[in-house]
Short mmCIF file of C-alpha atoms in Angstrom, two decimals:
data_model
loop_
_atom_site.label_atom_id
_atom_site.label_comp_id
_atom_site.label_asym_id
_atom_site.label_seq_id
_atom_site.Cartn_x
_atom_site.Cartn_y
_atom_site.Cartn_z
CA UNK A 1 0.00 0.00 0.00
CA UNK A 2 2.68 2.31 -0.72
CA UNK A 3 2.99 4.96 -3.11
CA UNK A 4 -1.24 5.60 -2.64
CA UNK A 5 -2.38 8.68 -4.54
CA UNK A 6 -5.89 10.33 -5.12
CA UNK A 7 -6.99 8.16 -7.81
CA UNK A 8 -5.68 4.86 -5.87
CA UNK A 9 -6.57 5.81 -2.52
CA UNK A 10 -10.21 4.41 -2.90
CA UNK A 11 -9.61 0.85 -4.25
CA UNK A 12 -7.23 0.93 -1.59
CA UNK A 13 -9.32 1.39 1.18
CA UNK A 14 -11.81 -1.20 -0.33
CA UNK A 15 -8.98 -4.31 -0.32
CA UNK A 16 -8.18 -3.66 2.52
CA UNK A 17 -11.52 -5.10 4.22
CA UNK A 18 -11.16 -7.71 2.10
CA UNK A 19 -11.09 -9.67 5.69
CA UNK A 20 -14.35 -8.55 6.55
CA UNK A 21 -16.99 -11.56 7.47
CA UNK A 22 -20.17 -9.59 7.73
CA UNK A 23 -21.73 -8.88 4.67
CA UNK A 24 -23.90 -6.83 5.04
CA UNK A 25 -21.29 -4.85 7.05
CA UNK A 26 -19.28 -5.01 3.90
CA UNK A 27 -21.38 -3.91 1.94
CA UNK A 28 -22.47 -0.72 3.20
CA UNK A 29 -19.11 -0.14 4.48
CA UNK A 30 -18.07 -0.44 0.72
CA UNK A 31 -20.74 1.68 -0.54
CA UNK A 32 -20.24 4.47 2.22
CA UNK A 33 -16.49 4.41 1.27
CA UNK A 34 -16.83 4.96 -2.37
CA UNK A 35 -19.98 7.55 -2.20
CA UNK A 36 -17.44 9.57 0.63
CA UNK A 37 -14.63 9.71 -1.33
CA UNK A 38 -16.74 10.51 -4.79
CA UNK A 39 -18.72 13.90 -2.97
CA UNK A 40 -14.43 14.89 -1.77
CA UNK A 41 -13.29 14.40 -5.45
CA UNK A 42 -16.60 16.10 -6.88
CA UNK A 43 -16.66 19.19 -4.90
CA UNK A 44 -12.35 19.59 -4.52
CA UNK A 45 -12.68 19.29 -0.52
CA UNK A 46 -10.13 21.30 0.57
CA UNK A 47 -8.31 20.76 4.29
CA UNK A 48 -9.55 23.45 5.57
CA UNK A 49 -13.71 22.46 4.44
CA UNK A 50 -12.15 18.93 6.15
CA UNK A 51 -11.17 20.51 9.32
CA UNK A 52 -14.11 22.42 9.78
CA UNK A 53 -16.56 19.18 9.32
CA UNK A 54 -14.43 17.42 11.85
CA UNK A 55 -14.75 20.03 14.52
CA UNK A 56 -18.76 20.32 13.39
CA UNK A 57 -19.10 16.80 14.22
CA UNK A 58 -16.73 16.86 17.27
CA UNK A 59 -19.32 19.74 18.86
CA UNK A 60 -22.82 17.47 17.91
CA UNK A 61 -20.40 14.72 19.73
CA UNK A 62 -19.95 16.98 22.73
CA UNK A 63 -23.14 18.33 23.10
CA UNK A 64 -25.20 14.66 23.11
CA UNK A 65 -26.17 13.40 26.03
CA UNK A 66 -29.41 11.62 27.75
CA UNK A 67 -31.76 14.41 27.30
CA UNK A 68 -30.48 15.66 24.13
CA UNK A 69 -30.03 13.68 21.03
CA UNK A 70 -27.74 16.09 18.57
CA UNK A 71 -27.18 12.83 16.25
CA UNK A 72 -30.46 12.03 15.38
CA UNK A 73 -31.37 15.79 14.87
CA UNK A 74 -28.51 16.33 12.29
CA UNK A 75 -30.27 13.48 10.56
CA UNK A 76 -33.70 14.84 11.15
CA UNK A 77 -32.60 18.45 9.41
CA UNK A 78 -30.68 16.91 6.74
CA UNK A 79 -33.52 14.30 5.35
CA UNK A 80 -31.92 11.39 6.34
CA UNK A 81 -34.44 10.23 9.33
CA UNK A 82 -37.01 10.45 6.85
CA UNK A 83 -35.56 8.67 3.92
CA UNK A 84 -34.82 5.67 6.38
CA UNK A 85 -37.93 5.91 7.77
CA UNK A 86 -39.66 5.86 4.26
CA UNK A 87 -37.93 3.42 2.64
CA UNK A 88 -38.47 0.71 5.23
CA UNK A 89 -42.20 1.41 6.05
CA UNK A 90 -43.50 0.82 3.17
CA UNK A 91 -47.10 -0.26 3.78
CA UNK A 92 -50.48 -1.16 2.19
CA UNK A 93 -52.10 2.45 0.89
CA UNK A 94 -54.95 2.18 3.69
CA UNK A 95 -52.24 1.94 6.60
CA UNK A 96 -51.18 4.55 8.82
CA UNK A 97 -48.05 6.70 7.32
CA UNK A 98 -45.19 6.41 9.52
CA UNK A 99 -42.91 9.54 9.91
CA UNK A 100 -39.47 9.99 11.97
CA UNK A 101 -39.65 9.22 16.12
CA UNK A 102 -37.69 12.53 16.72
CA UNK A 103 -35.03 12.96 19.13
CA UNK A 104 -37.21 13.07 22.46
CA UNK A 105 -39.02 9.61 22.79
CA UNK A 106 -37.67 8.30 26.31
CA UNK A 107 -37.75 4.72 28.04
CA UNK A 108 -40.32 4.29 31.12
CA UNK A 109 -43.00 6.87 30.41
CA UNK A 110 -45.54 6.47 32.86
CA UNK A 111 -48.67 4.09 32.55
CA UNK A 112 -51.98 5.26 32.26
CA UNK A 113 -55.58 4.33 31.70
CA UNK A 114 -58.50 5.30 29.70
CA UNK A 115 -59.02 8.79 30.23
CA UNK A 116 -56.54 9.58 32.58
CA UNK A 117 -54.71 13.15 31.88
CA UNK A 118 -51.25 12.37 30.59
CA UNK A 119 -50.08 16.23 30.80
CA UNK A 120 -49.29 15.99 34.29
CA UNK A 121 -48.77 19.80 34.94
CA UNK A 122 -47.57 20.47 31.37
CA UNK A 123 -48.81 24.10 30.38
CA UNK A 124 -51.43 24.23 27.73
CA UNK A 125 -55.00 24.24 26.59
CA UNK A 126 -57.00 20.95 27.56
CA UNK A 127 -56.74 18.87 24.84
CA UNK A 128 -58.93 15.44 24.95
CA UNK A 129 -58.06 12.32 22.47
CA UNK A 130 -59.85 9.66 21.17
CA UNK A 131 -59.43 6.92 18.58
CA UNK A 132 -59.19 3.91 17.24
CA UNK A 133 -56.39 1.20 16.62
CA UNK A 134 -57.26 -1.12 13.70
CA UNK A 135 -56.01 -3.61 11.26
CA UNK A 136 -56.25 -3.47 7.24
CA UNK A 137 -58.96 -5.53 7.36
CA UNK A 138 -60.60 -3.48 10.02
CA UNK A 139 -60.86 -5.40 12.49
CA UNK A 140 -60.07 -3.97 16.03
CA UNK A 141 -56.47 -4.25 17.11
CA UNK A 142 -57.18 -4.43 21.23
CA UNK A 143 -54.65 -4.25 24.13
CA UNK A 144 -52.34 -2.38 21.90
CA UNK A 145 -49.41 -0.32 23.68
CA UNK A 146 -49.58 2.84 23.21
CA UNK A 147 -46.57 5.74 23.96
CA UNK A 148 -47.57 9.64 23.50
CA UNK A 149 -45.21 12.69 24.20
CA UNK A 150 -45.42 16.04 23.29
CA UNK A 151 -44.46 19.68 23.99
CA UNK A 152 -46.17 22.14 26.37
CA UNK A 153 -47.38 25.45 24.90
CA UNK A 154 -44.11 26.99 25.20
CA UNK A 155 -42.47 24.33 22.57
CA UNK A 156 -40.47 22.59 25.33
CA UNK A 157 -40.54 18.32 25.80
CA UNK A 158 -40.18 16.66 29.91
CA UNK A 159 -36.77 16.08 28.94
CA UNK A 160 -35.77 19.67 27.65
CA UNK A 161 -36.57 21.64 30.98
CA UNK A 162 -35.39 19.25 33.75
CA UNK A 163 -31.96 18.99 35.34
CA UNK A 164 -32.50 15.57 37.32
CA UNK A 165 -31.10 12.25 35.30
CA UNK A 166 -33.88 10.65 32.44
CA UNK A 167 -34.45 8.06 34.91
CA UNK A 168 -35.23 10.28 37.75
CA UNK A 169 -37.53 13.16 35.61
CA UNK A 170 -40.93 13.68 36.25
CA UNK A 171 -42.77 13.41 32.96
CA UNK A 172 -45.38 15.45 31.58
CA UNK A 173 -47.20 15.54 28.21
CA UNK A 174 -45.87 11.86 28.10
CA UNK A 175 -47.14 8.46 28.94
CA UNK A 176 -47.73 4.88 27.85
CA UNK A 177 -51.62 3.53 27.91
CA UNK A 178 -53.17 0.50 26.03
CA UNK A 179 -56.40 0.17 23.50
CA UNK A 180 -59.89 -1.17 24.34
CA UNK A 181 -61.18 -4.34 23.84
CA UNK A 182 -62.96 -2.65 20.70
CA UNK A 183 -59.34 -1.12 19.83
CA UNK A 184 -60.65 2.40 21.14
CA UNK A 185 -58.44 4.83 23.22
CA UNK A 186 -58.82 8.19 24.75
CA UNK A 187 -56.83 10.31 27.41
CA UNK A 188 -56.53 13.92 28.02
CA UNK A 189 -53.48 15.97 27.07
CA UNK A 190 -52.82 19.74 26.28
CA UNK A 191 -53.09 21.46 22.50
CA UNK A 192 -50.16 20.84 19.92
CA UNK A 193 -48.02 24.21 19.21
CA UNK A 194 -45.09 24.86 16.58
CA UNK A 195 -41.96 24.68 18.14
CA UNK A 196 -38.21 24.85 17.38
CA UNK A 197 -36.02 22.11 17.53
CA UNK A 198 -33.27 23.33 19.61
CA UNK A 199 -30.96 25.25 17.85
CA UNK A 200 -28.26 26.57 20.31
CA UNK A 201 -25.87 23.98 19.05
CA UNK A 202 -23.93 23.29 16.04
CA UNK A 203 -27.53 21.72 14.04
CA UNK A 204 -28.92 25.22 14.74
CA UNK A 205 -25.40 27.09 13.36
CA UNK A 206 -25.54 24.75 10.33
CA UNK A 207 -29.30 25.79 9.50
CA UNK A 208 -28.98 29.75 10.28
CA UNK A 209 -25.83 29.09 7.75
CA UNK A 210 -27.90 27.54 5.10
CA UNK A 211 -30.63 29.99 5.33
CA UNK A 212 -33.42 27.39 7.25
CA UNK A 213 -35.50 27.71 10.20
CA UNK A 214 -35.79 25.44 12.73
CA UNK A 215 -39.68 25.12 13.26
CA UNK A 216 -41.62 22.19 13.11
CA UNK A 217 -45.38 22.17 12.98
CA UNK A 218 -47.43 21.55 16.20
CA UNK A 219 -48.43 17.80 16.28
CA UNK A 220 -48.51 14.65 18.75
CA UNK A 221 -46.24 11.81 19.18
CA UNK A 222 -47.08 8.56 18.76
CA UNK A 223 -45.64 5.00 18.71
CA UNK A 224 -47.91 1.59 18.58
CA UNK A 225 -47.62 -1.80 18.70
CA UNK A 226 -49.43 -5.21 18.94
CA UNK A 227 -48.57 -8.56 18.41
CA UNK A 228 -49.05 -9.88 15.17
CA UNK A 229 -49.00 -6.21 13.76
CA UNK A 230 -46.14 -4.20 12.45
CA UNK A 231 -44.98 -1.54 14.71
CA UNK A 232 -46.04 2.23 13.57
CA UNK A 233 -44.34 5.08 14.75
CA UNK A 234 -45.97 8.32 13.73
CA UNK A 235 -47.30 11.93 14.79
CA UNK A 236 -50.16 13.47 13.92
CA UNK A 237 -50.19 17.05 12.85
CA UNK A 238 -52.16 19.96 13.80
CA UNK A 239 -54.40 21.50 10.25
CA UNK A 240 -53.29 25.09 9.88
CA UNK A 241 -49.89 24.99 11.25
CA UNK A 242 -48.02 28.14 9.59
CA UNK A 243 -44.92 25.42 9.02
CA UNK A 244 -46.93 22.31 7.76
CA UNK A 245 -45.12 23.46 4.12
CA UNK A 246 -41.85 23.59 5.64
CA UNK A 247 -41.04 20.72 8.44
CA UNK A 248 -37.77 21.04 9.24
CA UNK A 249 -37.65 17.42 9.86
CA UNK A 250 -39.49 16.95 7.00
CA UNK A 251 -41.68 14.70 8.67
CA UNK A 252 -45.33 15.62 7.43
CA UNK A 253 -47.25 14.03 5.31
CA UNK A 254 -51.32 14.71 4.13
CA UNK A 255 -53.05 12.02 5.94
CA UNK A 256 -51.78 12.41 9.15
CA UNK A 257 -52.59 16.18 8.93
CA UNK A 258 -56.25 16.75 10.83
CA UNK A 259 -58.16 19.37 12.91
CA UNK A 260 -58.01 20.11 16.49
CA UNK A 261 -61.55 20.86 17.22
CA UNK A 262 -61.55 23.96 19.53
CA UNK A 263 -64.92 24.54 21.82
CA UNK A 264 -66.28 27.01 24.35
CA UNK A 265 -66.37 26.32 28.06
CA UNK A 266 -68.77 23.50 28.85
CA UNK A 267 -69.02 19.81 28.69
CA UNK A 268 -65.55 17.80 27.79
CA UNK A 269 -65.75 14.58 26.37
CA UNK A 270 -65.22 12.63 29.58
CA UNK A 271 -68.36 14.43 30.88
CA UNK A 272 -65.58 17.13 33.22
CA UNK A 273 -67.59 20.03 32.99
CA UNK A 274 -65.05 23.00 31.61
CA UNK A 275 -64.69 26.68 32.43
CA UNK A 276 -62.47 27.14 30.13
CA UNK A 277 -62.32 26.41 26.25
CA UNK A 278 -60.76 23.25 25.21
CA UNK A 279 -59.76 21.27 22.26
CA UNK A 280 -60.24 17.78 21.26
CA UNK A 281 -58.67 15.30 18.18
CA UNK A 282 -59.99 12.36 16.81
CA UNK A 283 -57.90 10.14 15.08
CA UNK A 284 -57.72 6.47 14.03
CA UNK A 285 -54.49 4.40 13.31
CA UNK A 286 -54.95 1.27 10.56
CA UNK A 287 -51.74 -1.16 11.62
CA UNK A 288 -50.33 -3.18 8.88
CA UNK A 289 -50.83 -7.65 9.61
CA UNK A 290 -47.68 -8.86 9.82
CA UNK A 291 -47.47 -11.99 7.40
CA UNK A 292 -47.94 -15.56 9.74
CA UNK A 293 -44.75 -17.63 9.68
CA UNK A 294 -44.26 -20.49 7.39
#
């Protein structure tokens, strides 16, 4: 391997896994290696471009931890999340889109029943859910876990505005209930708002450089799954979100886009009588049957 210059360097680097006893491994390994050094010989990367990369990746490195996932929202803003998420859910037309999980889902939400309130002290306006879980064939999918999280009214997740370990937070606007016997559901949250994704680190530098803002329409976390069904993780989206045209995840997609019904003081739909208006959503999720083994 001596002697290696710019138009050897590549096969190079190929042979030399050539040991490798994964495949699959190999393969994208492979492909990764000869798409990297094709975008450095098609834009002349220059040392200096190099450098700056590294130390862009070094800070996203440094500023990851248990409550904040820079990682996965450099893939959110660059399209990547979704393209994964896209190309490997793809589904009968009359299932449920699925769209990316996002960088605050968190292990051990709390459990809840029917129509308890899931906020927990987030801020917002009442918000009460309801819907149904369902196969293709549309038949009830019951005893199906379901995990919700959102942000309070002032764009901010549990996980965002808490100093105590993941483990130790008290969670709000988040929790883990199951479906119905007749695949129904319904608990009481707070309204969707637009937020931000945070953009005090170096994802937020590298969108103010390329001109993009770091909103994403107001919508509701949700992830699903039943035996014999294929997982679905998805949100839900608000109808008339200013940013519904311009995701910065790129997440949305038409049929998960639907009204939050707003209404005037008076009787919520768990009979609660309300001073206050409130909002409710109504939305049903069709799972995709997973094929029976042979």
């Amino acid at each position: 391997m001596r002697n290696i210059d710019e138009d050897t360097i590549t096969q190079a680097v190929l042979e030399s896994m050539d040991g490798c006893r994964n495949p699959r491994l190999l393969t994208v390994m492979t492909s990764l290696v000869q798409h990297l050094h094709a975008f450095a010989r098609e834009v002349k990367l220059t040392e200096d471009e190099w450098f700056t990369a590294i130390r862009f990746l070094t800070d996203v490195g440094h500023i990851t931890d248990d409550k904040r996932q820079e990682f996965v929202l450099l893939s959110d803003t660059l399209g990547l999340s979704m393209l994964v998420t896209t190309q490997n859910n793809k589904k009968p037309a009359a299932c449920t889109e699925a769209t990316v999980l996002g960088p605050f889902f968190v292990d051990g939400a709390p459990e809840y029943q029917n129509g308890d309130d899931v906020s927990n002290g987030a801020v917002g306006a009442p918000c009460f859910v309801q819907g149904q879980i369902r196969g293709v064939d549309g038949k009830p999918v019951a005893n199906a876990s379901i995990d919700v999280w959102q942000s309070d009214e002032d764009g901010f997740y549990d996980v965002q505005k808490t100093t105590e370990d993941v483990g130790d937070m008290v969670h709000s606007a988040r929790g883990k209930l199951r479906s119905l016997a007749d695949g129904r559901f319904h608990f009481r949250s707070i309204l969707a708002e637009a937020y931000p994704i945070p953009h005090d680190g170096p994802v937020g530098k590298m969108l103010d450089a390329l001109g993009r803002h770091p909103w994403r329409p107001a919508h509701l976390h949700f992830w699903i799954k039943a035996p014999g069904y294929d997982t679905l993780i998805t949100h839900v989206f608000r109808d008339g979100d200013q940013y519904l045209d311009s995701d910065a995840v790129f997440g949305v997609r038409s049929n998960l886009v639907v009204e939050w019904v707003k209404h005037g003081p008076g009787i919520a739909p768990d009979g609660s009588v309300m001073t206050t208006p409130f909002y409710t959503l109504d939305y049903d999720f069709v799972l995709n049957q997973q094929e029976a083994a042979a």
